[in-house]
Amino acid sequence: MTHPQPIRCDACAVRHRAVCGALGPREVERLNAIARHRTISAGQAIVGDQDRVVSFASIVSGVVKLTKTLSDGRQQIVGLQFASDFLGRPFRDRSVYEATAVSDVHLCIYDRRQFEQLVREFPGFERRLFENTLDELDAAREWMLLLGRKSAEEKVASFILMVSKKLESINGQGGEGRPAKFELPITRTEIADFLGLTIETVSRQVSRLKSEKIIALEGLRTVAVLDLARLEKASSG
């Protein structure tokens, strides 16, 4: 983990997509004064389940997985977060999940008390956080549908589609007839855990999508979406 470094918000690659995108010039200057950058190496914990909250963060680059641990020690991946996503819950004393860097992750860190004061002062900032929370709630409901009603093929196709769209919006890949090409952020074992499937089922469904020329594979984790329309159809039955 690197030591935190001061930054300039106007040079941030995710400035307009992150929660701070709702701020005007004066508010951005205030946020800039409390923000620090920090790089977390892949595999390192960012915050633990039930840790005391001392800061929040926007993800500038990289992927973070959110997990919950059961009383018997089993873990469940409950979410993935990408560049421009917000880590943490303002006005809550303790974290409700463990956040771990899947890849090397570049974070914009905000001191909790100073950040919450800005939220109180700037209604637009508060509204953006509220909208962000509602978006996460909608996504959670969609994921409940996936876990409860979708077939194994639909689950795997939905996961690949979700990652493809997330990374395309960040990196601008795909479009104009070019296949979106990306690396899956987690292993097949973790995908199986995330989707409530066995690793054998995940591998079988990935191979099926490949054989039908909906996707192409390079190694175990690099995917190219060859036919987006058919992938979308496979994700919804």
CSV table of N, CA and C in Angstrom, one decimal, residues 15 28 56 70 134 162 195 225 232 235-236:
chain,number,residue,atom,x,y,z
A,15,ARG,N,-13.7,11.9,-12.5
A,15,ARG,CA,-14.3,13.1,-11.9
A,15,ARG,C,-15.8,13.3,-12.2
A,28,VAL,N,-15.9,21.6,-5.4
A,28,VAL,CA,-14.8,20.8,-5.8
A,28,VAL,C,-13.5,21.2,-5.1
A,56,PHE,N,-13.9,7.4,3.6
A,56,PHE,CA,-14.6,6.9,2.5
A,56,PHE,C,-13.7,7.0,1.3
A,70,LEU,N,-19.8,-15.4,7.2
A,70,LEU,CA,-20.8,-16.0,8.1
A,70,LEU,C,-20.2,-16.4,9.4
A,134,LEU,N,-29.7,4.6,-4.3
A,134,LEU,CA,-30.8,4.0,-5.0
A,134,LEU,C,-30.4,3.1,-6.2
A,162,MET,N,-22.5,-7.9,-17.5
A,162,MET,CA,-22.4,-6.9,-16.5
A,162,MET,C,-21.0,-6.3,-16.5
A,195,LEU,N,-22.2,-16.4,-8.1
A,195,LEU,CA,-23.4,-16.7,-8.8
A,195,LEU,C,-24.2,-17.9,-8.2
A,225,VAL,N,-16.3,-10.2,-26.4
A,225,VAL,CA,-17.7,-10.3,-26.7
A,225,VAL,C,-17.8,-10.2,-28.2
A,232,GLU,N,-26.8,-10.7,-24.7
A,232,GLU,CA,-28.0,-10.1,-24.0
A,232,GLU,C,-29.1,-11.1,-24.0
A,235,SER,N,-28.6,-13.9,-21.6
A,235,SER,CA,-28.7,-13.5,-20.2
A,235,SER,C,-30.1,-13.4,-19.7
A,236,SER,N,-31.0,-13.4,-20.6
A,236,SER,CA,-32.4,-13.2,-20.2
A,236,SER,C,-33.4,-14.4,-20.6
